[in-house]
PDB file of N, CA and C in Angstrom:
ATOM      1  N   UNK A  18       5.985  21.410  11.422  1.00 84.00           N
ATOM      2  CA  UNK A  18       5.277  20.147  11.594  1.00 84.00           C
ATOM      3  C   UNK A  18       5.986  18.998  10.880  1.00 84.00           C
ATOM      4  N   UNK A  19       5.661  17.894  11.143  1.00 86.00           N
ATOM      5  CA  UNK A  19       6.236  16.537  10.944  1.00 86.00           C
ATOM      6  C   UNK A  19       6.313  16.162   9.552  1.00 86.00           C
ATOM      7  N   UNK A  20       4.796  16.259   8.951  1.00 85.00           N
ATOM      8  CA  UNK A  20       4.321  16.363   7.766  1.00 85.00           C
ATOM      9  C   UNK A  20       4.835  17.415   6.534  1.00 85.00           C
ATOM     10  N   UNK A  21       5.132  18.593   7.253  1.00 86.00           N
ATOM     11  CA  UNK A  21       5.339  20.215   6.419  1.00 86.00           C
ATOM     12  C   UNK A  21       3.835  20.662   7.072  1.00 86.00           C
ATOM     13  N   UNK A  22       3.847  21.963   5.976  1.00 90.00           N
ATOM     14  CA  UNK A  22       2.685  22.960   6.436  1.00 90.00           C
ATOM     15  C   UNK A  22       2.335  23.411   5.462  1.00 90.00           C
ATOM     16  N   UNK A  23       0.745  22.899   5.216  1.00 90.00           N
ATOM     17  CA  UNK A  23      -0.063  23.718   3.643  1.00 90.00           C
ATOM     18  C   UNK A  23      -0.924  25.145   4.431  1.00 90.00           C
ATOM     19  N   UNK A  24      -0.414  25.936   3.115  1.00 90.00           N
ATOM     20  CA  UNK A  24      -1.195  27.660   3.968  1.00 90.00           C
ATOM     21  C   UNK A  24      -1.644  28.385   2.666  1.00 90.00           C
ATOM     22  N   UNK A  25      -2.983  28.109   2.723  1.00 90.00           N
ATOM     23  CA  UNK A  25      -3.490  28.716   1.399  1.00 90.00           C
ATOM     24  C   UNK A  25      -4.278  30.188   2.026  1.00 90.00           C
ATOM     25  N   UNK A  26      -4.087  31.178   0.959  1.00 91.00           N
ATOM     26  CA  UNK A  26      -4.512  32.352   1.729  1.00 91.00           C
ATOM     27  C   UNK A  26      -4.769  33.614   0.131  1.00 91.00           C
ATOM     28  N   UNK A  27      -5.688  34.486   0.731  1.00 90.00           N
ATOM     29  CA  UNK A  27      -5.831  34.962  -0.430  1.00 90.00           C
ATOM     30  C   UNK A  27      -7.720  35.979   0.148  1.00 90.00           C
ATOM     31  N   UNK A  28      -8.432  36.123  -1.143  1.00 90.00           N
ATOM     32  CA  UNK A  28      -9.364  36.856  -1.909  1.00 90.00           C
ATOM     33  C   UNK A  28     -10.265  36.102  -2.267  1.00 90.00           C
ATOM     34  N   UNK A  29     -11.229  35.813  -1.853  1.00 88.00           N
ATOM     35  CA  UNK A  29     -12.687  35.275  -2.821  1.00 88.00           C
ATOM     36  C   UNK A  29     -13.552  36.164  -3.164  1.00 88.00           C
ATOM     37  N   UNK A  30     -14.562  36.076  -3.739  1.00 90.00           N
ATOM     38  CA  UNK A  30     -15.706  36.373  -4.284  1.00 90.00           C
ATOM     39  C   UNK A  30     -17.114  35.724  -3.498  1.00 90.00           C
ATOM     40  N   UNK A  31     -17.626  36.266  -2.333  1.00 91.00           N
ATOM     41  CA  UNK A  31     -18.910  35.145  -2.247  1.00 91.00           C
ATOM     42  C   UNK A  31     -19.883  35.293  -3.121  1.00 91.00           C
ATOM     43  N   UNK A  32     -21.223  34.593  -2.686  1.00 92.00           N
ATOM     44  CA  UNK A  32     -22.373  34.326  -3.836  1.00 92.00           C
ATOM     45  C   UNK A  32     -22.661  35.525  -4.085  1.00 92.00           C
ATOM     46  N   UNK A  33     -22.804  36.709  -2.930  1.00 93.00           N
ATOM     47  CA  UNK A  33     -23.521  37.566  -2.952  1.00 93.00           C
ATOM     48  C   UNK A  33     -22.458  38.787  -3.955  1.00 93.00           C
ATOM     49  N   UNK A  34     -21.228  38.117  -4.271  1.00 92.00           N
ATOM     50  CA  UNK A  34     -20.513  39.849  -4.955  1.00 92.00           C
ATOM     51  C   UNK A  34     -19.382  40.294  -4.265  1.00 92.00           C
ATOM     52  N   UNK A  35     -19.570  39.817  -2.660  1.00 94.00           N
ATOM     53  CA  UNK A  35     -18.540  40.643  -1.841  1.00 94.00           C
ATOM     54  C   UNK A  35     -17.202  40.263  -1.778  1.00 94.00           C
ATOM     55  N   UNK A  36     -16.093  40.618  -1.422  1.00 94.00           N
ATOM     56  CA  UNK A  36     -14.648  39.990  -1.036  1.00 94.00           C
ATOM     57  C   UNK A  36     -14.512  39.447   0.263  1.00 94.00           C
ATOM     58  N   UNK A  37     -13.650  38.645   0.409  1.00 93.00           N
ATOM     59  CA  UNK A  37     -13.815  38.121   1.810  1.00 93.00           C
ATOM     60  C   UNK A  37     -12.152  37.567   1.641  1.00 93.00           C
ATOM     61  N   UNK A  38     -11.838  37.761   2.775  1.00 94.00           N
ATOM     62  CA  UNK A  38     -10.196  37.310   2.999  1.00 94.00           C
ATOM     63  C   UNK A  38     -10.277  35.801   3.958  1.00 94.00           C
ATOM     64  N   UNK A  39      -9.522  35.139   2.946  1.00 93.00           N
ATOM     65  CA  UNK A  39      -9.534  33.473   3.371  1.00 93.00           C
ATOM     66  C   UNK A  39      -8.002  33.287   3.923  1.00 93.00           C
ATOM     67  N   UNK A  40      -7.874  32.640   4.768  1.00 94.00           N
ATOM     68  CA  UNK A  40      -6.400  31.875   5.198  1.00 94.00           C
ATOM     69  C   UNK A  40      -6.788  30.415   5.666  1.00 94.00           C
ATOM     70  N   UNK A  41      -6.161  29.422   5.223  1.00 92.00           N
ATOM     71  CA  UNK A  41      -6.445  28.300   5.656  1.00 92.00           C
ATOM     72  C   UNK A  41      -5.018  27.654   5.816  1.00 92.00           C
ATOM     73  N   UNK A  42      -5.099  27.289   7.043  1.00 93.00           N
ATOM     74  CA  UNK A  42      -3.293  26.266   7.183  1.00 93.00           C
ATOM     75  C   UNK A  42      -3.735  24.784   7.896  1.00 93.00           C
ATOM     76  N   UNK A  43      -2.706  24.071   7.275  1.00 92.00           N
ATOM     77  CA  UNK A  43      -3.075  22.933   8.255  1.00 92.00           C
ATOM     78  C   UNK A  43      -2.311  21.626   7.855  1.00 92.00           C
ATOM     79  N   UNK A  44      -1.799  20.628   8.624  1.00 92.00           N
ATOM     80  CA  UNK A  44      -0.859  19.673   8.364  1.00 92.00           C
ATOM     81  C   UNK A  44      -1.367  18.837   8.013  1.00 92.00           C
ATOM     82  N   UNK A  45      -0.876  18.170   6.663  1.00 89.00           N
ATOM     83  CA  UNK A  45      -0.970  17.046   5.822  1.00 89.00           C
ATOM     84  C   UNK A  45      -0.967  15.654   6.417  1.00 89.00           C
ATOM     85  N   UNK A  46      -1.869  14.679   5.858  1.00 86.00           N
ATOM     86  CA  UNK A  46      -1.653  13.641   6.571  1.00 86.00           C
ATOM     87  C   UNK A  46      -0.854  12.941   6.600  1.00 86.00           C
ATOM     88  N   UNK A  47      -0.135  12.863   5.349  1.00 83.00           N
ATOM     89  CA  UNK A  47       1.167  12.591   4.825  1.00 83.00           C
ATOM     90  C   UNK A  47       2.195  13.399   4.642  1.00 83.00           C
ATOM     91  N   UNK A  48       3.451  13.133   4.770  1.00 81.00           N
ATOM     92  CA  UNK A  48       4.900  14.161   4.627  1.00 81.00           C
ATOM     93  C   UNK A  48       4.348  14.484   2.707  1.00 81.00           C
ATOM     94  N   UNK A  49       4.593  15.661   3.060  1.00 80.00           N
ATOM     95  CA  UNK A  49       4.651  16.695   1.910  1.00 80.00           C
ATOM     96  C   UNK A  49       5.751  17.024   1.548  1.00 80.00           C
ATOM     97  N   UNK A  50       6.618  16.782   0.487  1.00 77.00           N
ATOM     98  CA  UNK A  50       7.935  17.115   0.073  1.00 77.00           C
ATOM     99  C   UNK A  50       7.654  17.893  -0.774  1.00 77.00           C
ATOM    100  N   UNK A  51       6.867  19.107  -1.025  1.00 81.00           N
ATOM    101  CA  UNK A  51       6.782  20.318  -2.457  1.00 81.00           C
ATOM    102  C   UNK A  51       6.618  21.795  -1.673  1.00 81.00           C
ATOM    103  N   UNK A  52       7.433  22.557  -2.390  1.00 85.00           N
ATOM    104  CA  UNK A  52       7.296  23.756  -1.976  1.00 85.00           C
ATOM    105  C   UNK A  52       6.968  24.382  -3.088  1.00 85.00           C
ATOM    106  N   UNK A  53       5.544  26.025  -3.250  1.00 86.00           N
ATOM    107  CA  UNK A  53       5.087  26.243  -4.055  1.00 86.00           C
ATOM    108  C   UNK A  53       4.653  27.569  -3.657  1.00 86.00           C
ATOM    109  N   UNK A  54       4.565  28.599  -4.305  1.00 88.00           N
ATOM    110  CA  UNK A  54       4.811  29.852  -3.838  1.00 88.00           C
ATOM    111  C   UNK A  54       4.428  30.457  -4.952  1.00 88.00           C
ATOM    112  N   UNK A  55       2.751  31.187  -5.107  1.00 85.00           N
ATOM    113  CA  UNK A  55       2.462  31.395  -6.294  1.00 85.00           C
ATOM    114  C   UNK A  55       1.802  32.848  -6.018  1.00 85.00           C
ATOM    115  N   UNK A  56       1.051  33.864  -6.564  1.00 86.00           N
ATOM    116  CA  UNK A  56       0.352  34.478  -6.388  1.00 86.00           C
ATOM    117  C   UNK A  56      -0.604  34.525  -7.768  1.00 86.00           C
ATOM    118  N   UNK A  57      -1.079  33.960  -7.844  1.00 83.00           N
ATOM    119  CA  UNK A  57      -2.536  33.547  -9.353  1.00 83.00           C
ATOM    120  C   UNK A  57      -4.111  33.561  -8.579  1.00 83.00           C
ATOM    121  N   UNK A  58      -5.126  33.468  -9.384  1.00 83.00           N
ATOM    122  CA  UNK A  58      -6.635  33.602  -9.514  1.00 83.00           C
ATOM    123  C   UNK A  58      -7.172  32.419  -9.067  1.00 83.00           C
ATOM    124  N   UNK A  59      -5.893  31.254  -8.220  1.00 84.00           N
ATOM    125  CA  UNK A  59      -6.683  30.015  -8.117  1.00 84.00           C
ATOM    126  C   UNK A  59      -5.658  29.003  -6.907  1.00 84.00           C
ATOM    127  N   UNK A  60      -6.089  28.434  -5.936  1.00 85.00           N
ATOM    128  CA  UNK A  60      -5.558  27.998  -4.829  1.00 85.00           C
ATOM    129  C   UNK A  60      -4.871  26.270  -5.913  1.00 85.00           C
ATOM    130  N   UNK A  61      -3.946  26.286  -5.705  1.00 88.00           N
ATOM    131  CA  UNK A  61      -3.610  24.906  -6.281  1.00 88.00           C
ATOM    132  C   UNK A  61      -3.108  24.175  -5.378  1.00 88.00           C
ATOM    133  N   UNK A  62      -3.572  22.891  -5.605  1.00 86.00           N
ATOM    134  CA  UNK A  62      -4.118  21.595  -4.883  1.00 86.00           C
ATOM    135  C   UNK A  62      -3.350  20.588  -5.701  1.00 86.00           C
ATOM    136  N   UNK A  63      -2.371  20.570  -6.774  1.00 86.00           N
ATOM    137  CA  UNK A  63      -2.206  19.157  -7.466  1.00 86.00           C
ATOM    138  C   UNK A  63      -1.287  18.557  -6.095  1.00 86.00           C
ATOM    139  N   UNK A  64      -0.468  18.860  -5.222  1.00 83.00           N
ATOM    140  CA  UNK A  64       0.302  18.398  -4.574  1.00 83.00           C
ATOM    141  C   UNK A  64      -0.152  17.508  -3.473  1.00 83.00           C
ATOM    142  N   UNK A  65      -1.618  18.402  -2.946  1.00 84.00           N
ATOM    143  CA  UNK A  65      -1.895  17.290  -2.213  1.00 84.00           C
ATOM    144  C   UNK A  65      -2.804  16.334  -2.600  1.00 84.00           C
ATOM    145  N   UNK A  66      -3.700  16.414  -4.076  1.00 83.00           N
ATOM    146  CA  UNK A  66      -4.181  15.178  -4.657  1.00 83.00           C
ATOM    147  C   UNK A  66      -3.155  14.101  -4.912  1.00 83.00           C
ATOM    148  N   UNK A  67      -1.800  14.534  -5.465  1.00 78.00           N
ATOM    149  CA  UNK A  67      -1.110  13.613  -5.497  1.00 78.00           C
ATOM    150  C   UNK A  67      -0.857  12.489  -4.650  1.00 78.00           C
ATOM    151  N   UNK A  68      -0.902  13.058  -2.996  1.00 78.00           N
ATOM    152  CA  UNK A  68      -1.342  12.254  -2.032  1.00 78.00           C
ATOM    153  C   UNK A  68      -1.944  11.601  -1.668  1.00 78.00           C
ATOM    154  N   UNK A  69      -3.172  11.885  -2.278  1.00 77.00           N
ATOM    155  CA  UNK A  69      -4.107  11.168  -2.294  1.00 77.00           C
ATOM    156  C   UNK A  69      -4.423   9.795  -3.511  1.00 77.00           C
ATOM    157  N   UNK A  70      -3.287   9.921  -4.154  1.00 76.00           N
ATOM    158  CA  UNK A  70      -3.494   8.830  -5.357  1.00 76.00           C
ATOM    159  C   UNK A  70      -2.730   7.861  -5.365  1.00 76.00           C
ATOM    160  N   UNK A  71      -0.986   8.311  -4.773  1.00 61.00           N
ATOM    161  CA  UNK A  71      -0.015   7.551  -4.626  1.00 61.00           C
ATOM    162  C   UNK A  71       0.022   6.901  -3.245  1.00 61.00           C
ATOM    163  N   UNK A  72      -0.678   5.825  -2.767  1.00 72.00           N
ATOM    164  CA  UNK A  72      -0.354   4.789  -1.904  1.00 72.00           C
ATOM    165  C   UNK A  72       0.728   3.417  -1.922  1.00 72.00           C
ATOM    166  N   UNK A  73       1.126   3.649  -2.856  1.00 83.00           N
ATOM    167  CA  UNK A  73       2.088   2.450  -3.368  1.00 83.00           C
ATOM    168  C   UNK A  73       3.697   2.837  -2.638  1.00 83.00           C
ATOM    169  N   UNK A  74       3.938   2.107  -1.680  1.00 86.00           N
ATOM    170  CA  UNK A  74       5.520   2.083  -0.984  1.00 86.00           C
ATOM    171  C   UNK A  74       6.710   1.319  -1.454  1.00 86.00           C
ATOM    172  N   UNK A  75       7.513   1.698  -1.820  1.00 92.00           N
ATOM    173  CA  UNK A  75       8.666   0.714  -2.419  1.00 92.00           C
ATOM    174  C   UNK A  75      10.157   0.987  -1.706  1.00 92.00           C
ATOM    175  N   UNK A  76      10.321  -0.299  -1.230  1.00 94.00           N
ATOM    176  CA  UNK A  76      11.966  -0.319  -0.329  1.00 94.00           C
ATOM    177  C   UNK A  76      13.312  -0.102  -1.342  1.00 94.00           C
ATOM    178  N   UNK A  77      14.126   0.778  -1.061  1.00 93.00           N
ATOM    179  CA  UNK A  77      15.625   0.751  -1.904  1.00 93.00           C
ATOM    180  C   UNK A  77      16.621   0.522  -1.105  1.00 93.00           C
ATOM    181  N   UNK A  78      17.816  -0.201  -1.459  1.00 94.00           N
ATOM    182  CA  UNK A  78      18.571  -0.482  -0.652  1.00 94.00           C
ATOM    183  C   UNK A  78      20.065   0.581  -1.660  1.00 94.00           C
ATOM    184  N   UNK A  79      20.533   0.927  -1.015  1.00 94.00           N
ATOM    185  CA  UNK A  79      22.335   1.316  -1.838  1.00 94.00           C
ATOM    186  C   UNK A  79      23.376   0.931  -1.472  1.00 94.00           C
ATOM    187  N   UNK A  80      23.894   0.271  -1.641  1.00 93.00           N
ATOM    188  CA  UNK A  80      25.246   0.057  -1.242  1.00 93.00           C
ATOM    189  C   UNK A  80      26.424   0.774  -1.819  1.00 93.00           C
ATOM    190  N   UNK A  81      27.642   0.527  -1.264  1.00 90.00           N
ATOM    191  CA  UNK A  81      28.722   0.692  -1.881  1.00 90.00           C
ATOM    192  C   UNK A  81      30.157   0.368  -1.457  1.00 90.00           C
ATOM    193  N   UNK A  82      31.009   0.875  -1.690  1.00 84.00           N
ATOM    194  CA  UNK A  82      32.402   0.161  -0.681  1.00 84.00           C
ATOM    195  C   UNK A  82      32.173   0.781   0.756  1.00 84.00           C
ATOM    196  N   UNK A  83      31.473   1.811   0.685  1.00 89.00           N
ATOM    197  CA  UNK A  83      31.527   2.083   2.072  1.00 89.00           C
ATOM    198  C   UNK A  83      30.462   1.911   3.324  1.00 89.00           C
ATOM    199  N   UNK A  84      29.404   1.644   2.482  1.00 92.00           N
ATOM    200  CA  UNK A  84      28.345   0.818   3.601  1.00 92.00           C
ATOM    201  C   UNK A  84      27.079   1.070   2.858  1.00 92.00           C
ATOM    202  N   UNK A  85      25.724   1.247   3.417  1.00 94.00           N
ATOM    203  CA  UNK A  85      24.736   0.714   3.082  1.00 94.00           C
ATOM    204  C   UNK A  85      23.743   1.807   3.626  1.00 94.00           C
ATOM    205  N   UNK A  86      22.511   1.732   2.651  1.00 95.00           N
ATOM    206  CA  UNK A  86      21.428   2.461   3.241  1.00 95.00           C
ATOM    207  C   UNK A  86      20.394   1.428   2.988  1.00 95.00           C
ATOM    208  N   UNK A  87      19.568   1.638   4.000  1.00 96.00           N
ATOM    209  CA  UNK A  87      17.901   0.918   3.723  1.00 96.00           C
ATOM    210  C   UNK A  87      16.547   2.520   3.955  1.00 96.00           C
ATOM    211  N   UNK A  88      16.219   2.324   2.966  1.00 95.00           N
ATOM    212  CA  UNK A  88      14.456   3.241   3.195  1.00 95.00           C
ATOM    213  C   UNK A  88      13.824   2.856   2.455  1.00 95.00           C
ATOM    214  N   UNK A  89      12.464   3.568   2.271  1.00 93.00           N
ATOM    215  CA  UNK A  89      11.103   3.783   1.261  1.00 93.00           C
ATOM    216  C   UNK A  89      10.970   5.235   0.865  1.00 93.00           C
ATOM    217  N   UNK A  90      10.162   4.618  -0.576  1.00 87.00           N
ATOM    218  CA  UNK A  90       9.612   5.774  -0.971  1.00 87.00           C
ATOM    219  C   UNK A  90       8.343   5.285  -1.348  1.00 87.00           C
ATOM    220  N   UNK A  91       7.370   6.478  -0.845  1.00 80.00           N
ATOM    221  CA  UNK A  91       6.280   6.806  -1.371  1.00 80.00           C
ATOM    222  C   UNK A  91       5.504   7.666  -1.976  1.00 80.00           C
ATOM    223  N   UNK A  92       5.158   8.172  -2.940  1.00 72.00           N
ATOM    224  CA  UNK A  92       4.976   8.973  -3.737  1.00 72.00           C
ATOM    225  C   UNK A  92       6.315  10.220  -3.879  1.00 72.00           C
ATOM    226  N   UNK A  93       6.419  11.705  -3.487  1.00 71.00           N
ATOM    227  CA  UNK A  93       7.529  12.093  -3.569  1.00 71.00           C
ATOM    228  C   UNK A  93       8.328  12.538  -2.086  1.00 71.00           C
ATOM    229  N   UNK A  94       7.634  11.314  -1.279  1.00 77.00           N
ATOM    230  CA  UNK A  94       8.030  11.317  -0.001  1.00 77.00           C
ATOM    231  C   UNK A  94       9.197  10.206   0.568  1.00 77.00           C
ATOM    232  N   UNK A  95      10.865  10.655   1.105  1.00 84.00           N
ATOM    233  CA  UNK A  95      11.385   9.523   0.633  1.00 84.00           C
ATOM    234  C   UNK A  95      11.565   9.104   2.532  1.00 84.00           C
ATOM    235  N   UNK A  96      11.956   8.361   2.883  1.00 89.00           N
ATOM    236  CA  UNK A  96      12.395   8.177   4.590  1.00 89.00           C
ATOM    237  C   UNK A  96      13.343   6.941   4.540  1.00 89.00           C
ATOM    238  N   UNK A  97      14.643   7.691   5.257  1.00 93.00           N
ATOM    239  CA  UNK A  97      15.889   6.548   5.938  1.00 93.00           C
ATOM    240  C   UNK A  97      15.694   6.077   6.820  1.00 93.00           C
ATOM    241  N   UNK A  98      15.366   4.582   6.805  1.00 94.00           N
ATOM    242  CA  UNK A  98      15.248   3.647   7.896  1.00 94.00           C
ATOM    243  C   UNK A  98      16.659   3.684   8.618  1.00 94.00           C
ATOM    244  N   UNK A  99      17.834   3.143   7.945  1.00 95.00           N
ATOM    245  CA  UNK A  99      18.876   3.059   8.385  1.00 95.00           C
ATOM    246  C   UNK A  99      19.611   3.255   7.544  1.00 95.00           C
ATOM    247  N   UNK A 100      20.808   3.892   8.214  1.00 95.00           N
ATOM    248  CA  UNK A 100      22.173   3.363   7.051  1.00 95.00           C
ATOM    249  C   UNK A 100      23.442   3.543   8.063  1.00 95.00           C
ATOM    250  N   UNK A 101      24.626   2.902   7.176  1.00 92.00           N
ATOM    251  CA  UNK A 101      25.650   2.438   8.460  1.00 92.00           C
ATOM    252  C   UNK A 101      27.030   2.236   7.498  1.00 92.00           C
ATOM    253  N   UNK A 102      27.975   2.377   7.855  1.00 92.00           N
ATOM    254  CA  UNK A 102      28.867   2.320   7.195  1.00 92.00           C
ATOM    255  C   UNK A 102      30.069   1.579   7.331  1.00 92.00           C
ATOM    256  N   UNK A 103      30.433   1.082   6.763  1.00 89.00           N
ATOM    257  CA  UNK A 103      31.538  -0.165   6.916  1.00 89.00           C
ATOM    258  C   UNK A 103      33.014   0.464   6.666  1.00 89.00           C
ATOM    259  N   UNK A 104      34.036  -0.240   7.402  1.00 86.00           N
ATOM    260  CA  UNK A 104      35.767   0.003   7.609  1.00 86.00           C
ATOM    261  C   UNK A 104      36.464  -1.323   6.416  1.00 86.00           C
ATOM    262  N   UNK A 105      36.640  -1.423   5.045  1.00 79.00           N
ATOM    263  CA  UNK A 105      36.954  -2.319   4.785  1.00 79.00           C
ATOM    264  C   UNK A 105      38.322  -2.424   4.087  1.00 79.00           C
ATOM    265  N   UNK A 106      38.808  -3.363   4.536  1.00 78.00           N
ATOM    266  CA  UNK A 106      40.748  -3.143   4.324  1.00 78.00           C
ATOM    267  C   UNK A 106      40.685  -2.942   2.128  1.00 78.00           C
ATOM    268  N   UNK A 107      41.637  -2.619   2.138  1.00 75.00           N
ATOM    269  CA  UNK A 107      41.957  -1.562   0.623  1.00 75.00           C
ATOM    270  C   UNK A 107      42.396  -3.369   0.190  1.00 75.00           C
ATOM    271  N   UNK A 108      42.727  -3.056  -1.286  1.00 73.00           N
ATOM    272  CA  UNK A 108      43.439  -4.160  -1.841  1.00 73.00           C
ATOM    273  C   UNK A 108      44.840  -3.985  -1.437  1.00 73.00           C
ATOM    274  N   UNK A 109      45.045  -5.263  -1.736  1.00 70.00           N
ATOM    275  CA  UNK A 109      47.070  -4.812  -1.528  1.00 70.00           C
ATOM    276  C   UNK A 109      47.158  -5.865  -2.896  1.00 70.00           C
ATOM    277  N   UNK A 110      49.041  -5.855  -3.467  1.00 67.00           N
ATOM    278  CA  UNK A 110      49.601  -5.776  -3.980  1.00 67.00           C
ATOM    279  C   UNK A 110      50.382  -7.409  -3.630  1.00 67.00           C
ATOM    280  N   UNK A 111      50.555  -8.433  -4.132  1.00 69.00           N
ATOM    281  CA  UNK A 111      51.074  -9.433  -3.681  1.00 69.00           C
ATOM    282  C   UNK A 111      52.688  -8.877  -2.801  1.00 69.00           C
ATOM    283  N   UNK A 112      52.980  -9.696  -1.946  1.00 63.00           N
ATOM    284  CA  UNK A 112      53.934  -9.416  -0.834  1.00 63.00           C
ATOM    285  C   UNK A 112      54.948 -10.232  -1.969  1.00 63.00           C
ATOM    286  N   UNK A 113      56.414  -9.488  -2.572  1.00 61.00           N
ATOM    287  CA  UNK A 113      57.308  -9.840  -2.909  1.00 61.00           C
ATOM    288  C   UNK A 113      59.032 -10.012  -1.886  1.00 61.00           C
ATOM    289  N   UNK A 114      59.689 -10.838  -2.572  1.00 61.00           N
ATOM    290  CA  UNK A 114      60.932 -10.979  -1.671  1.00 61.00           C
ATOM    291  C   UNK A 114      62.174 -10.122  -3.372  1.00 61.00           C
TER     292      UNK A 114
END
């Protein structure tokens, strides 16, 4: 998926005592850049609260001798708008006789 893919899966406990086997998958509303691979007593969620907190977008530009990038980042989600690269003649050396 576009986003990535959250797949939480595992063992509960219901009210009553019993076990019950849970799988839950499903695509983020936002691109998810974390991969997390645990086997513990507890489904963890900081990755996609994080999503939920960081709305703030900020443009970077890079340059260098050889050309240029433009994107954003938002939280630990980054995306290339463009980038392009330039042919630019070297220095030279004054022309002597």
């Amino acid at each position: 998926p576009n986003n990535g893919l959250v797949i939480y899966c595992g063992t509960i406990v219901t009210e009553d005592g019993k076990e019950k086997k849970v799988n839950i998958d499903f695509e983020p509303f936002k691109a998810i850049n974390t991969s997390l691979y645990l086997c513990d007593n507890k489904f963890h969620t900081e990755a996609l609260q994080a999503l939920l907190a960081d709305d703030s977008r900020f443009g970077f530009i890079i340059m260098d001798g050889n050309g240029a990038l433009f994107g954003t980042l938002q939280g630990n989600s980054r995306e290339v708008i463009t980038k392009f690269s330039v042919d630019l003649p070297k220095k030279h050396g004054r022309g002597g006789q």
